[in-house]
Short mmCIF file of C-alpha atoms in Angstrom, two decimals:
data_model
loop_
_atom_site.label_atom_id
_atom_site.label_comp_id
_atom_site.label_asym_id
_atom_site.label_seq_id
_atom_site.Cartn_x
_atom_site.Cartn_y
_atom_site.Cartn_z
CA UNK V 1 94.91 -130.16 33.36
CA UNK V 2 95.93 -126.53 32.96
CA UNK V 3 97.42 -124.80 35.98
CA UNK V 4 95.92 -121.54 37.20
CA UNK V 5 98.64 -119.39 35.61
CA UNK V 6 98.14 -121.08 32.24
CA UNK V 7 94.37 -120.54 32.49
CA UNK V 8 94.77 -116.84 33.16
CA UNK V 9 97.25 -116.51 30.30
CA UNK V 10 94.79 -118.07 27.86
CA UNK V 11 91.98 -115.86 29.11
CA UNK V 12 94.00 -112.67 28.85
CA UNK V 13 95.19 -113.66 25.37
CA UNK V 14 91.67 -114.32 24.13
CA UNK V 15 90.42 -111.19 25.97
CA UNK V 16 86.87 -112.52 26.26
CA UNK V 17 85.95 -115.45 28.46
CA UNK V 18 83.07 -116.38 26.18
CA UNK V 19 85.70 -117.47 23.63
CA UNK V 20 88.14 -119.03 26.06
CA UNK V 21 85.74 -121.11 28.14
CA UNK V 22 85.64 -124.14 25.86
CA UNK V 23 89.44 -124.25 25.78
CA UNK V 24 89.34 -124.77 29.54
CA UNK V 25 86.16 -126.79 30.01
CA UNK V 26 85.50 -128.83 26.88
CA UNK V 27 81.79 -128.84 27.74
CA UNK V 28 79.52 -131.24 25.91
CA UNK V 29 76.96 -129.31 23.88
CA UNK V 30 73.82 -130.33 22.04
CA UNK V 31 74.62 -131.08 18.41
CA UNK V 32 71.41 -129.32 17.36
CA UNK V 33 70.79 -126.31 19.63
CA UNK V 34 74.18 -125.86 21.31
CA UNK V 35 73.02 -125.92 24.95
CA UNK V 36 75.82 -127.14 27.25
CA UNK V 37 75.75 -129.96 29.76
CA UNK V 38 75.54 -127.36 32.57
CA UNK V 39 71.94 -126.50 31.56
CA UNK V 40 69.37 -127.60 34.14
CA UNK V 41 67.69 -130.98 33.53
CA UNK V 42 69.68 -131.63 30.36
CA UNK V 43 70.82 -135.02 29.13
CA UNK V 44 71.96 -136.20 25.70
CA UNK V 45 70.97 -139.01 23.36
CA UNK V 46 73.57 -141.28 21.79
CA UNK V 47 73.55 -138.95 18.78
CA UNK V 48 74.24 -135.91 20.96
CA UNK V 49 70.73 -134.41 20.85
CA UNK V 50 69.74 -132.78 24.15
CA UNK V 51 66.58 -133.56 26.10
CA UNK V 52 65.09 -130.13 25.38
CA UNK V 53 65.38 -130.72 21.63
CA UNK V 54 63.93 -134.19 22.06
CA UNK V 55 61.00 -132.61 23.86
CA UNK V 56 60.57 -130.15 21.00
CA UNK V 57 60.27 -133.08 18.59
CA UNK V 58 57.35 -134.34 20.69
CA UNK V 59 55.77 -130.88 20.50
CA UNK V 60 55.74 -131.03 16.70
CA UNK V 61 53.92 -134.38 16.79
CA UNK V 62 51.10 -133.24 19.10
CA UNK V 63 47.51 -133.11 17.83
CA UNK V 64 46.97 -129.42 18.53
CA UNK V 65 43.41 -129.46 17.20
CA UNK V 66 42.51 -131.93 19.93
CA UNK V 67 44.39 -129.89 22.52
CA UNK V 68 42.48 -126.75 21.54
CA UNK V 69 39.19 -128.63 22.08
CA UNK V 70 40.40 -129.53 25.58
CA UNK V 71 40.99 -125.83 26.25
CA UNK V 72 37.53 -124.96 24.93
CA UNK V 73 35.98 -127.48 27.30
CA UNK V 74 38.03 -126.20 30.22
CA UNK V 75 36.99 -122.59 29.61
CA UNK V 76 33.32 -123.47 29.27
CA UNK V 77 33.42 -125.51 32.47
CA UNK V 78 34.24 -122.38 34.49
CA UNK V 79 32.80 -119.54 32.42
CA UNK V 80 29.97 -117.54 33.99
CA UNK V 81 29.98 -119.36 37.30
CA UNK V 82 31.08 -116.42 39.45
CA UNK V 83 32.41 -112.87 39.42
CA UNK V 84 35.49 -113.89 37.38
CA UNK V 85 35.92 -116.78 34.97
CA UNK V 86 39.63 -117.25 35.59
CA UNK V 87 42.83 -115.68 36.86
CA UNK V 88 45.59 -114.73 34.42
CA UNK V 89 48.90 -114.02 36.21
CA UNK V 90 50.68 -111.28 34.27
CA UNK V 91 53.83 -109.17 34.30
CA UNK V 92 52.72 -107.83 30.89
CA UNK V 93 55.80 -109.16 29.23
CA UNK V 94 55.33 -110.87 25.88
CA UNK V 95 53.92 -114.17 27.19
CA UNK V 96 51.30 -112.94 29.63
CA UNK V 97 50.21 -110.13 27.31
CA UNK V 98 49.75 -112.62 24.50
CA UNK V 99 47.88 -115.00 26.83
CA UNK V 100 45.41 -112.27 27.75
CA UNK V 101 44.99 -111.20 24.13
CA UNK V 102 44.44 -114.79 23.01
CA UNK V 103 41.84 -115.57 25.68
CA UNK V 104 39.91 -112.35 25.15
CA UNK V 105 39.80 -112.70 21.36
CA UNK V 106 39.10 -116.45 21.18
CA UNK V 107 36.55 -116.47 24.01
CA UNK V 108 34.46 -113.29 23.65
CA UNK V 109 32.91 -112.17 26.90
CA UNK V 110 35.44 -114.02 29.04
CA UNK V 111 36.07 -112.15 32.30
CA UNK V 112 39.57 -112.75 33.67
CA UNK V 113 41.08 -111.20 36.76
CA UNK V 114 44.65 -110.16 36.00
CA UNK V 115 47.00 -110.72 38.95
CA UNK V 116 50.53 -109.29 39.13
CA UNK V 117 53.20 -109.96 41.70
CA UNK V 118 55.34 -106.83 41.59
CA UNK V 119 58.91 -107.93 42.39
CA UNK V 120 59.88 -104.26 42.85
CA UNK V 121 62.21 -104.40 39.85
CA UNK V 122 59.92 -103.45 36.97
CA UNK V 123 61.61 -100.99 34.65
CA UNK V 124 59.90 -97.56 34.75
CA UNK V 125 58.99 -97.69 31.07
CA UNK V 126 57.54 -101.15 31.51
CA UNK V 127 55.34 -99.88 34.32
CA UNK V 128 53.95 -97.41 31.80
CA UNK V 129 53.42 -100.31 29.39
CA UNK V 130 51.56 -102.31 32.03
CA UNK V 131 49.12 -99.46 32.57
CA UNK V 132 48.70 -99.02 28.83
CA UNK V 133 48.03 -102.74 28.22
CA UNK V 134 45.45 -102.93 31.02
CA UNK V 135 43.50 -100.08 29.44
CA UNK V 136 43.90 -101.48 25.94
CA UNK V 137 42.70 -104.96 26.94
CA UNK V 138 39.95 -103.72 29.25
CA UNK V 139 40.54 -106.01 32.21
CA UNK V 140 40.33 -105.86 35.99
CA UNK V 141 43.79 -105.86 37.57
CA UNK V 142 45.23 -106.31 41.04
CA UNK V 143 48.86 -106.41 42.12
CA UNK V 144 50.96 -106.68 45.26
CA UNK V 145 54.59 -106.29 46.26
CA UNK V 146 56.75 -107.23 49.20
CA UNK V 147 57.99 -104.85 51.87
CA UNK V 148 61.19 -103.41 50.39
CA UNK V 149 63.30 -103.81 53.54
CA UNK V 150 62.23 -107.44 53.89
CA UNK V 151 62.85 -108.01 50.19
CA UNK V 152 66.45 -106.81 50.36
CA UNK V 153 67.15 -109.20 53.22
CA UNK V 154 65.52 -112.05 51.31
CA UNK V 155 67.50 -111.25 48.15
CA UNK V 156 70.83 -111.32 49.97
CA UNK V 157 69.94 -114.55 51.73
CA UNK V 158 68.86 -116.35 48.55
CA UNK V 159 71.95 -115.04 46.79
CA UNK V 160 74.14 -116.49 49.51
CA UNK V 161 72.36 -119.85 49.63
CA UNK V 162 71.45 -120.37 45.97
CA UNK V 163 73.55 -117.76 44.09
CA UNK V 164 70.20 -116.37 42.86
CA UNK V 165 68.86 -113.08 44.24
CA UNK V 166 65.47 -113.68 42.59
CA UNK V 167 63.97 -116.20 45.04
CA UNK V 168 61.29 -113.69 46.09
CA UNK V 169 60.38 -113.22 42.43
CA UNK V 170 60.21 -116.94 41.59
CA UNK V 171 58.02 -117.69 44.58
CA UNK V 172 55.87 -114.55 44.49
CA UNK V 173 54.97 -114.90 40.82
CA UNK V 174 53.46 -118.32 41.50
CA UNK V 175 52.33 -118.17 45.12
CA UNK V 176 50.49 -114.83 44.99
CA UNK V 177 48.08 -115.74 42.13
CA UNK V 178 47.39 -119.07 43.87
CA UNK V 179 46.56 -117.19 47.08
CA UNK V 180 44.25 -114.84 45.18
CA UNK V 181 42.53 -117.87 43.64
CA UNK V 182 41.81 -119.19 47.13
CA UNK V 183 40.80 -115.84 48.62
CA UNK V 184 38.45 -114.92 45.77
CA UNK V 185 37.31 -118.47 45.03
CA UNK V 186 38.41 -118.47 41.37
CA UNK V 187 39.39 -122.08 40.65
CA UNK V 188 40.77 -121.65 37.10
CA UNK V 189 44.23 -120.10 36.60
CA UNK V 190 45.70 -119.79 33.11
CA UNK V 191 49.41 -119.11 32.58
CA UNK V 192 51.28 -118.59 29.33
CA UNK V 193 54.54 -120.29 28.38
CA UNK V 194 55.06 -123.86 29.64
CA UNK V 195 58.40 -124.81 31.18
CA UNK V 196 58.53 -127.64 28.63
CA UNK V 197 59.56 -125.00 26.09
CA UNK V 198 63.02 -124.63 27.64
CA UNK V 199 63.66 -127.33 30.26
CA UNK V 200 63.13 -131.00 31.00
CA UNK V 201 61.05 -130.79 34.15
CA UNK V 202 57.93 -131.40 32.04
CA UNK V 203 57.34 -132.59 28.51
CA UNK V 204 54.84 -131.66 25.84
CA UNK V 205 53.17 -135.07 25.82
CA UNK V 206 51.28 -134.12 28.99
CA UNK V 207 49.30 -131.06 30.11
CA UNK V 208 51.57 -129.04 32.38
CA UNK V 209 49.80 -128.21 35.63
CA UNK V 210 51.15 -125.24 37.59
CA UNK V 211 50.56 -126.76 41.00
CA UNK V 212 52.27 -127.28 44.35
CA UNK V 213 54.34 -130.15 42.97
CA UNK V 214 55.72 -127.92 40.23
CA UNK V 215 56.27 -125.08 42.70
CA UNK V 216 58.29 -127.27 45.05
CA UNK V 217 60.03 -129.14 42.26
CA UNK V 218 61.92 -126.21 40.79
CA UNK V 219 60.24 -122.83 41.28
CA UNK V 220 61.16 -122.09 44.91
CA UNK V 221 64.74 -123.42 44.66
CA UNK V 222 64.00 -125.82 47.51
CA UNK V 223 63.33 -123.01 50.01
CA UNK V 224 59.86 -122.47 51.45
CA UNK V 225 58.62 -119.15 52.83
CA UNK V 226 58.72 -120.73 56.27
CA UNK V 227 62.38 -121.61 55.72
CA UNK V 228 63.20 -118.11 54.55
CA UNK V 229 61.49 -116.44 57.50
CA UNK V 230 63.76 -118.47 59.78
CA UNK V 231 66.84 -117.67 57.73
CA UNK V 232 66.37 -113.89 57.88
CA UNK V 233 64.67 -113.72 61.28
CA UNK V 234 61.29 -112.29 60.33
CA UNK V 235 57.76 -113.42 61.13
CA UNK V 236 56.17 -115.90 58.73
CA UNK V 237 53.27 -113.54 58.10
CA UNK V 238 55.72 -110.98 56.71
CA UNK V 239 56.31 -113.39 53.81
CA UNK V 240 52.64 -114.28 53.31
CA UNK V 241 52.75 -113.16 49.65
CA UNK V 242 55.42 -115.78 49.06
CA UNK V 243 53.63 -118.59 50.90
CA UNK V 244 51.99 -121.13 48.61
CA UNK V 245 48.48 -122.24 49.67
CA UNK V 246 48.17 -125.57 51.44
CA UNK V 247 47.20 -128.72 49.56
CA UNK V 248 43.96 -128.78 51.56
CA UNK V 249 42.99 -125.25 50.46
CA UNK V 250 43.75 -126.01 46.81
CA UNK V 251 41.88 -129.32 46.90
CA UNK V 252 38.85 -127.79 48.60
CA UNK V 253 38.44 -125.24 45.80
CA UNK V 254 39.53 -127.81 43.17
CA UNK V 255 41.97 -125.33 41.64
CA UNK V 256 43.02 -126.07 38.05
CA UNK V 257 46.15 -124.14 37.04
CA UNK V 258 47.47 -124.73 33.51
CA UNK V 259 49.65 -123.21 30.79
CA UNK V 260 48.09 -121.92 27.58
CA UNK V 261 51.15 -123.32 25.82
CA UNK V 262 49.99 -126.84 26.68
CA UNK V 263 46.97 -126.30 24.42
CA UNK V 264 48.28 -124.23 21.49
CA UNK V 265 51.67 -124.27 19.67
CA UNK V 266 53.92 -121.76 21.43
CA UNK V 267 56.11 -119.41 19.39
CA UNK V 268 57.34 -116.35 21.26
CA UNK V 269 58.61 -114.55 18.19
CA UNK V 270 55.34 -114.75 16.26
CA UNK V 271 53.29 -113.99 19.35
CA UNK V 272 55.38 -110.91 20.09
CA UNK V 273 54.86 -109.67 16.56
CA UNK V 274 51.11 -110.17 17.00
CA UNK V 275 50.76 -108.17 20.24
CA UNK V 276 53.02 -105.46 18.84
CA UNK V 277 50.78 -105.15 15.81
CA UNK V 278 47.42 -105.48 17.57
CA UNK V 279 48.05 -103.85 20.95
CA UNK V 280 50.99 -101.53 20.43
CA UNK V 281 53.07 -103.56 22.88
CA UNK V 282 56.67 -102.33 22.78
CA UNK V 283 59.89 -104.31 23.18
CA UNK V 284 63.00 -102.95 24.88
CA UNK V 285 66.75 -103.30 24.80
CA UNK V 286 67.93 -105.80 27.43
CA UNK V 287 71.51 -106.38 28.59
CA UNK V 288 73.00 -109.46 26.96
CA UNK V 289 70.15 -109.82 24.45
CA UNK V 290 70.46 -109.08 20.70
CA UNK V 291 68.15 -106.44 19.15
CA UNK V 292 66.47 -109.19 17.13
CA UNK V 293 65.06 -110.49 20.42
CA UNK V 294 64.03 -107.21 22.01
CA UNK V 295 60.76 -108.84 23.10
CA UNK V 296 62.52 -111.10 25.63
CA UNK V 297 62.74 -110.31 29.37
CA UNK V 298 61.92 -106.63 28.91
CA UNK V 299 60.25 -106.21 32.29
CA UNK V 300 63.03 -106.45 34.86
CA UNK V 301 65.87 -104.02 35.44
CA UNK V 302 67.89 -106.79 37.15
CA UNK V 303 67.60 -109.22 34.23
CA UNK V 304 71.06 -108.53 32.84
CA UNK V 305 72.65 -109.18 36.24
CA UNK V 306 70.80 -112.43 36.74
CA UNK V 307 71.77 -113.64 33.26
CA UNK V 308 75.39 -112.69 33.90
CA UNK V 309 75.48 -114.78 37.06
CA UNK V 310 74.08 -117.71 35.12
CA UNK V 311 76.86 -117.24 32.57
CA UNK V 312 79.43 -117.21 35.38
CA UNK V 313 77.99 -120.42 36.86
CA UNK V 314 77.02 -122.36 33.74
CA UNK V 315 79.09 -120.90 30.85
CA UNK V 316 76.14 -119.71 28.77
CA UNK V 317 73.93 -116.63 28.89
CA UNK V 318 70.57 -115.32 27.77
CA UNK V 319 71.53 -115.03 24.10
CA UNK V 320 72.65 -118.66 23.86
CA UNK V 321 69.40 -119.72 25.50
CA UNK V 322 67.29 -117.69 23.10
CA UNK V 323 69.24 -118.72 20.03
CA UNK V 324 68.82 -122.38 21.01
CA UNK V 325 65.07 -121.90 20.48
CA UNK V 326 65.69 -120.44 17.03
CA UNK V 327 67.97 -123.35 16.14
CA UNK V 328 65.40 -125.83 17.40
CA UNK V 329 62.76 -124.26 15.14
CA UNK V 330 65.13 -124.23 12.17
CA UNK V 331 65.01 -120.43 11.86
CA UNK V 332 68.78 -119.89 11.88
CA UNK V 333 71.97 -121.73 10.93
CA UNK V 334 74.60 -122.82 13.44
CA UNK V 335 77.08 -120.43 11.87
CA UNK V 336 74.71 -117.48 12.24
CA UNK V 337 73.88 -118.56 15.77
CA UNK V 338 77.51 -118.60 16.86
CA UNK V 339 78.15 -115.14 15.45
CA UNK V 340 75.23 -113.73 17.49
CA UNK V 341 76.23 -115.59 20.67
CA UNK V 342 79.83 -114.39 20.40
CA UNK V 343 78.65 -110.82 19.96
CA UNK V 344 76.15 -110.59 22.84
CA UNK V 345 76.86 -113.27 25.45
CA UNK V 346 79.49 -113.04 28.16
CA UNK V 347 79.54 -109.34 29.09
CA UNK V 348 79.49 -108.07 32.65
CA UNK V 349 76.34 -105.90 32.73
CA UNK V 350 76.79 -102.18 33.19
CA UNK V 351 73.94 -102.31 35.73
CA UNK V 352 75.82 -104.64 38.09
CA UNK V 353 77.06 -101.69 40.13
CA UNK V 354 73.44 -100.52 40.44
CA UNK V 355 72.30 -103.87 41.83
CA UNK V 356 75.24 -104.10 44.22
CA UNK V 357 74.45 -100.65 45.56
CA UNK V 358 70.86 -101.70 46.29
CA UNK V 359 72.07 -104.79 48.12
CA UNK V 360 74.86 -102.97 50.01
CA UNK V 361 77.33 -105.48 48.61
CA UNK V 362 80.73 -105.21 46.93
CA UNK V 363 81.64 -106.90 43.67
CA UNK V 364 84.28 -108.96 45.44
CA UNK V 365 81.67 -110.24 47.93
CA UNK V 366 79.40 -111.28 45.07
CA UNK V 367 82.32 -112.94 43.31
CA UNK V 368 83.09 -115.12 46.33
CA UNK V 369 79.45 -116.26 46.47
CA UNK V 370 79.34 -117.18 42.79
CA UNK V 371 82.66 -118.97 43.00
CA UNK V 372 81.04 -121.38 45.46
CA UNK V 373 78.17 -122.20 43.08
CA UNK V 374 79.91 -123.06 39.81
CA UNK V 375 78.27 -125.93 37.91
CA UNK V 376 80.94 -128.46 36.99
CA UNK V 377 82.68 -129.14 34.69
CA UNK V 378 82.54 -125.39 34.07
CA UNK V 379 85.46 -123.46 35.55
CA UNK V 380 85.25 -120.28 37.61
CA UNK V 381 86.65 -117.13 36.02
CA UNK V 382 87.31 -113.89 37.96
CA UNK V 383 84.91 -111.02 37.28
CA UNK V 384 87.83 -108.84 36.19
CA UNK V 385 88.21 -111.04 33.11
CA UNK V 386 84.86 -109.95 31.68
CA UNK V 387 84.31 -106.92 29.49
CA UNK V 388 81.65 -104.53 30.82
CA UNK V 389 78.67 -104.03 28.50
CA UNK V 390 77.08 -100.76 27.47
CA UNK V 391 74.67 -98.80 29.62
CA UNK V 392 71.00 -99.17 28.70
CA UNK V 393 69.21 -95.98 27.57
CA UNK V 394 66.86 -96.01 30.57
CA UNK V 395 69.29 -97.10 33.30
CA UNK V 396 69.61 -93.63 34.83
CA UNK V 397 65.82 -93.61 35.34
CA UNK V 398 65.99 -96.67 37.59
CA UNK V 399 67.48 -94.89 40.58
CA UNK V 400 64.37 -92.71 40.94
CA UNK V 401 62.32 -95.74 41.98
CA UNK V 402 64.41 -96.72 45.02
CA UNK V 403 64.99 -95.12 48.44
CA UNK V 404 68.14 -93.02 48.62
#
């Protein structure tokens, strides 16, 4: 076991923690896609293949023609029954934009209600894209966001308890559309990408239902809105947007909430190319993401910070996660993958100071929190060891959207 002084010497010598981490940790990694043992829900076969790759193998074997017929039947069961045929939750990133495009082109005359939970961190240029896509697609659209003062308190509390400042986002994205379904009596909700694409909570052999079980299993990080209201000392009604409907309400309406990716083969790269070509959807540069994947996570100005904290806790970042999908699909070699990961993963985002200013928090305070949430056998590394990445072209625009 290396002593602390020896660890620091190795890190300083290698200059970048992304290179030095395996020297210290010797993490087990999937022999196919490279995901480490610190990835959520992961386990390995005797041959070293991870559970996510094993799930992908099941995806390839699915009878997608039969699945598409199931989707057809589901759509027809609800079409024309009321004011709206279904709800499509949408941030207007690649997945939800594609979902809307697919439904509107494959089911002419379908009338969806688009529902957006605004987590108050949409990049200004993406807000412009949202408005453009709504007009291009010709859909009705409603959205809601949390009180900013309440949100900041919630973010700091979830950061402290779960080392993740995005609890309000996780919960709001799923609870708000479910609440709209109840309020407007729209029993069919259609999402985009299934979690089976990147984790082991669900597998492709079954239809993935986006229900209360899924919400409580991994979406809300084990914290209910009722819990959070007690933690931060606010009234429960102040977090109503983040409160998932009761089982009785959902059962009474017989809500069916599913992922489009359970019924058609999901390929983010091809789908992004399609909406770019057909709708003029535009990708963006994202911190810690290579230009080849400029369609990923373009919506949120805090994405780079969140991915950095995952890297600190789990030893891999957004690029490694994205490249694992490419490796799984056989689109890239391991050698090419490692070159890309080494180039883009493991930087401290330039925007970290921006986020800390919003949260009234110092970098040292954040560092102490993350140090208490490291996923073993990964080893904590001080923030000062990371190289700061470049500023995004639109970062200066972000400050205009927040109170001074």
